[in-house]
Structure formats: C-alpha cells, structure tokens
C-alpha cells in the first residue's frame, strides 16, 4: 500500500469550486503525487491550467486510474513539469468484451426486445425487425491499440472480417494473426457493416465521426462505441439513426456524461449502457493496482511505470 511509503491525504471537496478552494488553502502542501479515479471528474472537472494553478509546486505526478486520460490537460501538466500516467492494457479485455456485447446486441436488435419485455409487452406490439448474424460481416475497427486488437481477436471467433484504420500499421505478423486488413479511413467508413471506435479522445479525434462521415457509410451500418462519446457528434448520430443510415448502435460512452442525448434514450434501436466498460471486480482491481504502482514508483524512484504517450520524451 502507498501508506507504507508516504502520508496519504484525501480531498474532502464535493465540487470543483470547493476543490479549488481546498487546494488553494494549502491542504495538499508538500504532495508529490496525486492518485485520481475516473469518477473524480464528476467532482473536480477537467484537470486543467486553472486547477493546476491551485496545486502545490511539489506535485510532480498525476496518476490517473483509467486508460483514457482526456479528463487531464496533459499539455498544461507538461507546462508545469507534472508527469501523468494512465493504466493501459489493464482495460483491454473488459472493454473489448463490452464492445462485443454491444456489437451482438445492436446487430440483433436486442434493445428493442428488452425494452418491450420490461414494458410488459413481450416482444412489443410491433416485434423487433429480424437482426443480423456477425458471421461474414465486415467489422471496421477505428483505433488498433490494445483494446482494438483484443476486440479483433474476439470478433474473429464470431466469423467477422476484420478491417482497421490506425495511424501506425500493425506488424505484418500481428496483422496475419488477427486476419486484419489495414485500410484508409474513407475505406473503413465505406466498407464496414459494423464500425467500432477504439481510439482515444483528443483534439484530433473530437467529432471525428459526424454528418459527412455518416453519409459515407453503408446504409444500415451498426455503430459501437466503447471509447469516448465525443469522438462521435452525438446529434449527428441521432439524425443518422432516425434516417436509417445507421440501423442501430451499441453505446457505453456519451458526449456529456452522465447526460445522454434524449434522441438516444428515446430510440429503442440503441443499446445503451452507462459507461460500464471496465466495471468488473477483476478489471477494476487490475486498474487500481496499476495506478497505485505508478504512485509508488513516483514516490520511491521519481518516475512512472506508464507515462502517457504524449509525455514519453519528458
Ligand atoms: O473509461 C475508462 C477508461 O478510460 O479506462
């Protein structure tokens, strides 16, 4: 435990305003490393220049418990000499499992049936349209990191054809093992029966999928998102679902969590879960252990086990 090697302080604030005041009052004086949960975003909001300004100069490390670290302004941290870590790989299995669940559920129109059943209408007054089998369908994976590759492996077992787009191409041996074909972004949009987003949110990927992109997709495509809501322009997704351009979607993440676009909530063709991609005993334990190992290393060795990619040369 961290308490073996350092004194542990726990913030008491319940809102951003309180946190800024607590920090400015010197409550964290002398702190070297901060451990941060994904959920703490609901209290503090984004860790940005304004928030960093209130933290003591002694703070050299922010250890985020999560793979995606879009809630931390890494540039602002770099400017203050603060190094940031995340928890890559720990999330891969659970997130890919969630993506496969959403993929199958969305392909099969399961949300329509599930909603009708709970409303006491069995399959509904109008039964759900027949679903589709994954076998032989093209799965387009946008972002082929740890989660994307894990998902590809699992989707192969369902007989899907894997295409992917990524900034850097996989090693040929990995492409071969995953039977994954690298294609351009436009090709991925045009050829996928199911499109899964498995890439981080940053200023390059915000609203990467919007009206123009939906227009280039196959009519009736299924969208799966376990990455970050804001990679998709949510309003454009609602329109694409309404027009039938997108036949169904399986979503774990939303643009303004915990707010969900009413057009998604009211559309039974959307299978929705409230950001539970890593919500398992095993994976949450792995992530916490990983994040805490970063804290320990920061305190004991002055470095991080998994510094975020944007700071690799720091
Ligand atoms: O959303 C969860 C994560 O980024 O690990």
PDB file of C-alpha atoms in Angstrom, residues 168-287:
ATOM      1  CA  UNK A 168       0.529   3.308 -37.473  1.00  0.00           C
ATOM      2  CA  UNK A 169       0.117  -0.010 -39.163  1.00  0.00           C
ATOM      3  CA  UNK A 170       0.455  -3.223 -37.170  1.00  0.00           C
ATOM      4  CA  UNK A 171       3.438  -5.500 -37.677  1.00  0.00           C
ATOM      5  CA  UNK A 172       2.716  -7.909 -40.549  1.00  0.00           C
ATOM      6  CA  UNK A 173       2.858 -10.867 -38.136  1.00  0.00           C
ATOM      7  CA  UNK A 174       0.168  -9.267 -35.934  1.00  0.00           C
ATOM      8  CA  UNK A 175      -1.980  -8.425 -38.971  1.00  0.00           C
ATOM      9  CA  UNK A 176      -1.704 -12.030 -40.012  1.00  0.00           C
ATOM     10  CA  UNK A 177      -2.568 -13.384 -36.569  1.00  0.00           C
ATOM     11  CA  UNK A 178      -5.646 -11.141 -36.325  1.00  0.00           C
ATOM     12  CA  UNK A 179      -6.500 -11.613 -40.004  1.00  0.00           C
ATOM     13  CA  UNK A 180      -6.838  -7.832 -40.000  1.00  0.00           C
ATOM     14  CA  UNK A 181      -6.571  -5.741 -43.131  1.00  0.00           C
ATOM     15  CA  UNK A 182      -5.309  -2.174 -42.850  1.00  0.00           C
ATOM     16  CA  UNK A 183      -7.423   0.290 -44.863  1.00  0.00           C
ATOM     17  CA  UNK A 184      -7.715   4.063 -45.213  1.00  0.00           C
ATOM     18  CA  UNK A 185     -10.187   5.996 -43.078  1.00  0.00           C
ATOM     19  CA  UNK A 186     -12.568   6.588 -46.002  1.00  0.00           C
ATOM     20  CA  UNK A 187     -12.443   2.935 -46.993  1.00  0.00           C
ATOM     21  CA  UNK A 188     -13.207   1.882 -43.440  1.00  0.00           C
ATOM     22  CA  UNK A 189     -16.281   4.124 -43.433  1.00  0.00           C
ATOM     23  CA  UNK A 190     -17.453   2.862 -46.824  1.00  0.00           C
ATOM     24  CA  UNK A 191     -16.915  -0.870 -46.312  1.00  0.00           C
ATOM     25  CA  UNK A 192     -17.830  -1.642 -42.710  1.00  0.00           C
ATOM     26  CA  UNK A 193     -21.041  -3.402 -41.716  1.00  0.00           C
ATOM     27  CA  UNK A 194     -20.195  -2.612 -38.112  1.00  0.00           C
ATOM     28  CA  UNK A 195     -17.911   0.239 -37.066  1.00  0.00           C
ATOM     29  CA  UNK A 196     -16.300   0.105 -33.631  1.00  0.00           C
ATOM     30  CA  UNK A 197     -14.492   3.079 -32.118  1.00  0.00           C
ATOM     31  CA  UNK A 198     -11.427   2.110 -30.128  1.00  0.00           C
ATOM     32  CA  UNK A 199      -9.335   5.258 -30.117  1.00  0.00           C
ATOM     33  CA  UNK A 200      -8.587   7.947 -27.535  1.00  0.00           C
ATOM     34  CA  UNK A 201     -10.373  11.297 -27.424  1.00  0.00           C
ATOM     35  CA  UNK A 202      -8.154  14.288 -28.119  1.00  0.00           C
ATOM     36  CA  UNK A 203      -8.304  17.429 -30.260  1.00  0.00           C
ATOM     37  CA  UNK A 204      -7.667  15.329 -33.381  1.00  0.00           C
ATOM     38  CA  UNK A 205     -10.462  12.850 -32.720  1.00  0.00           C
ATOM     39  CA  UNK A 206     -13.255  15.042 -31.299  1.00  0.00           C
ATOM     40  CA  UNK A 207     -16.284  14.676 -33.609  1.00  0.00           C
ATOM     41  CA  UNK A 208     -14.203  12.560 -35.967  1.00  0.00           C
ATOM     42  CA  UNK A 209     -17.487  10.872 -36.868  1.00  0.00           C
ATOM     43  CA  UNK A 210     -20.036  13.481 -37.870  1.00  0.00           C
ATOM     44  CA  UNK A 211     -22.616  14.099 -40.629  1.00  0.00           C
ATOM     45  CA  UNK A 212     -20.135  13.882 -43.512  1.00  0.00           C
ATOM     46  CA  UNK A 213     -18.731  10.604 -42.234  1.00  0.00           C
ATOM     47  CA  UNK A 214     -22.148   9.021 -41.618  1.00  0.00           C
ATOM     48  CA  UNK A 215     -23.053   9.939 -45.212  1.00  0.00           C
ATOM     49  CA  UNK A 216     -20.072   7.913 -46.483  1.00  0.00           C
ATOM     50  CA  UNK A 217     -21.055   4.748 -44.610  1.00  0.00           C
ATOM     51  CA  UNK A 218     -23.019   1.762 -45.889  1.00  0.00           C
ATOM     52  CA  UNK A 219     -26.722   2.287 -45.327  1.00  0.00           C
ATOM     53  CA  UNK A 220     -27.794   0.340 -42.256  1.00  0.00           C
ATOM     54  CA  UNK A 221     -24.390   0.269 -40.575  1.00  0.00           C
ATOM     55  CA  UNK A 222     -24.154  -0.607 -36.873  1.00  0.00           C
ATOM     56  CA  UNK A 223     -22.085   1.707 -34.664  1.00  0.00           C
ATOM     57  CA  UNK A 224     -20.346   0.535 -31.480  1.00  0.00           C
ATOM     58  CA  UNK A 225     -18.666   2.997 -29.138  1.00  0.00           C
ATOM     59  CA  UNK A 226     -16.783   1.982 -26.003  1.00  0.00           C
ATOM     60  CA  UNK A 227     -14.118   4.693 -26.371  1.00  0.00           C
ATOM     61  CA  UNK A 228     -15.353   8.222 -25.667  1.00  0.00           C
ATOM     62  CA  UNK A 229     -18.695   9.758 -26.555  1.00  0.00           C
ATOM     63  CA  UNK A 230     -17.287  12.949 -28.050  1.00  0.00           C
ATOM     64  CA  UNK A 231     -15.468  11.052 -30.824  1.00  0.00           C
ATOM     65  CA  UNK A 232     -18.937  10.957 -32.386  1.00  0.00           C
ATOM     66  CA  UNK A 233     -21.018  14.062 -32.952  1.00  0.00           C
ATOM     67  CA  UNK A 234     -23.935  12.731 -30.900  1.00  0.00           C
ATOM     68  CA  UNK A 235     -26.544  14.947 -32.574  1.00  0.00           C
ATOM     69  CA  UNK A 236     -25.385  13.667 -35.983  1.00  0.00           C
ATOM     70  CA  UNK A 237     -25.675  10.080 -34.745  1.00  0.00           C
ATOM     71  CA  UNK A 238     -29.250  10.708 -33.613  1.00  0.00           C
ATOM     72  CA  UNK A 239     -30.092  12.048 -37.097  1.00  0.00           C
ATOM     73  CA  UNK A 240     -28.365   9.119 -38.808  1.00  0.00           C
ATOM     74  CA  UNK A 241     -30.354   6.681 -36.668  1.00  0.00           C
ATOM     75  CA  UNK A 242     -33.583   8.497 -37.442  1.00  0.00           C
ATOM     76  CA  UNK A 243     -32.935   8.420 -41.194  1.00  0.00           C
ATOM     77  CA  UNK A 244     -31.976   4.737 -41.113  1.00  0.00           C
ATOM     78  CA  UNK A 245     -28.452   5.457 -42.394  1.00  0.00           C
ATOM     79  CA  UNK A 246     -27.353   3.873 -39.101  1.00  0.00           C
ATOM     80  CA  UNK A 247     -29.604   0.918 -38.319  1.00  0.00           C
ATOM     81  CA  UNK A 248     -28.605   0.519 -34.691  1.00  0.00           C
ATOM     82  CA  UNK A 249     -25.943   1.441 -32.192  1.00  0.00           C
ATOM     83  CA  UNK A 250     -24.403  -0.023 -29.058  1.00  0.00           C
ATOM     84  CA  UNK A 251     -23.046   2.674 -26.769  1.00  0.00           C
ATOM     85  CA  UNK A 252     -21.170   2.692 -23.484  1.00  0.00           C
ATOM     86  CA  UNK A 253     -19.991   6.302 -23.651  1.00  0.00           C
ATOM     87  CA  UNK A 254     -21.612   9.686 -24.263  1.00  0.00           C
ATOM     88  CA  UNK A 255     -20.591  13.201 -25.123  1.00  0.00           C
ATOM     89  CA  UNK A 256     -21.689  14.804 -21.839  1.00  0.00           C
ATOM     90  CA  UNK A 257     -21.731  12.012 -19.266  1.00  0.00           C
ATOM     91  CA  UNK A 258     -23.841  11.450 -17.262  1.00  0.00           C
ATOM     92  CA  UNK A 259     -26.187  13.333 -19.613  1.00  0.00           C
ATOM     93  CA  UNK A 260     -27.382  11.230 -22.558  1.00  0.00           C
ATOM     94  CA  UNK A 261     -28.873  12.796 -25.694  1.00  0.00           C
ATOM     95  CA  UNK A 262     -32.689  12.407 -25.467  1.00  0.00           C
ATOM     96  CA  UNK A 263     -32.694  11.196 -29.074  1.00  0.00           C
ATOM     97  CA  UNK A 264     -30.623   8.189 -27.998  1.00  0.00           C
ATOM     98  CA  UNK A 265     -32.682   7.487 -24.878  1.00  0.00           C
ATOM     99  CA  UNK A 266     -35.933   7.512 -26.785  1.00  0.00           C
ATOM    100  CA  UNK A 267     -34.696   5.333 -29.648  1.00  0.00           C
ATOM    101  CA  UNK A 268     -35.162   1.646 -28.815  1.00  0.00           C
ATOM    102  CA  UNK A 269     -32.741   0.681 -31.588  1.00  0.00           C
ATOM    103  CA  UNK A 270     -29.905   1.974 -29.450  1.00  0.00           C
ATOM    104  CA  UNK A 271     -28.470  -0.417 -26.883  1.00  0.00           C
ATOM    105  CA  UNK A 272     -27.253   1.784 -24.054  1.00  0.00           C
ATOM    106  CA  UNK A 273     -25.129   1.103 -21.014  1.00  0.00           C
ATOM    107  CA  UNK A 274     -23.868   3.757 -18.586  1.00  0.00           C
ATOM    108  CA  UNK A 275     -20.061   3.670 -19.061  1.00  0.00           C
ATOM    109  CA  UNK A 276     -19.535   0.212 -17.590  1.00  0.00           C
ATOM    110  CA  UNK A 277     -16.792  -0.947 -19.960  1.00  0.00           C
ATOM    111  CA  UNK A 278     -14.360  -1.859 -17.185  1.00  0.00           C
ATOM    112  CA  UNK A 279     -16.938  -2.409 -14.453  1.00  0.00           C
ATOM    113  CA  UNK A 280     -15.778  -5.788 -13.189  1.00  0.00           C
ATOM    114  CA  UNK A 281     -14.096  -6.870  -9.959  1.00  0.00           C
ATOM    115  CA  UNK A 282     -11.100  -8.257 -11.837  1.00  0.00           C
ATOM    116  CA  UNK A 283     -10.526  -5.318 -14.150  1.00  0.00           C
ATOM    117  CA  UNK A 284     -11.174  -2.555 -11.608  1.00  0.00           C
ATOM    118  CA  UNK A 285      -8.695  -4.342  -9.310  1.00  0.00           C
ATOM    119  CA  UNK A 286      -6.104  -4.576 -12.089  1.00  0.00           C
ATOM    120  CA  UNK A 287      -6.556  -0.889 -12.951  1.00  0.00           C
TER     121      UNK A 287
END
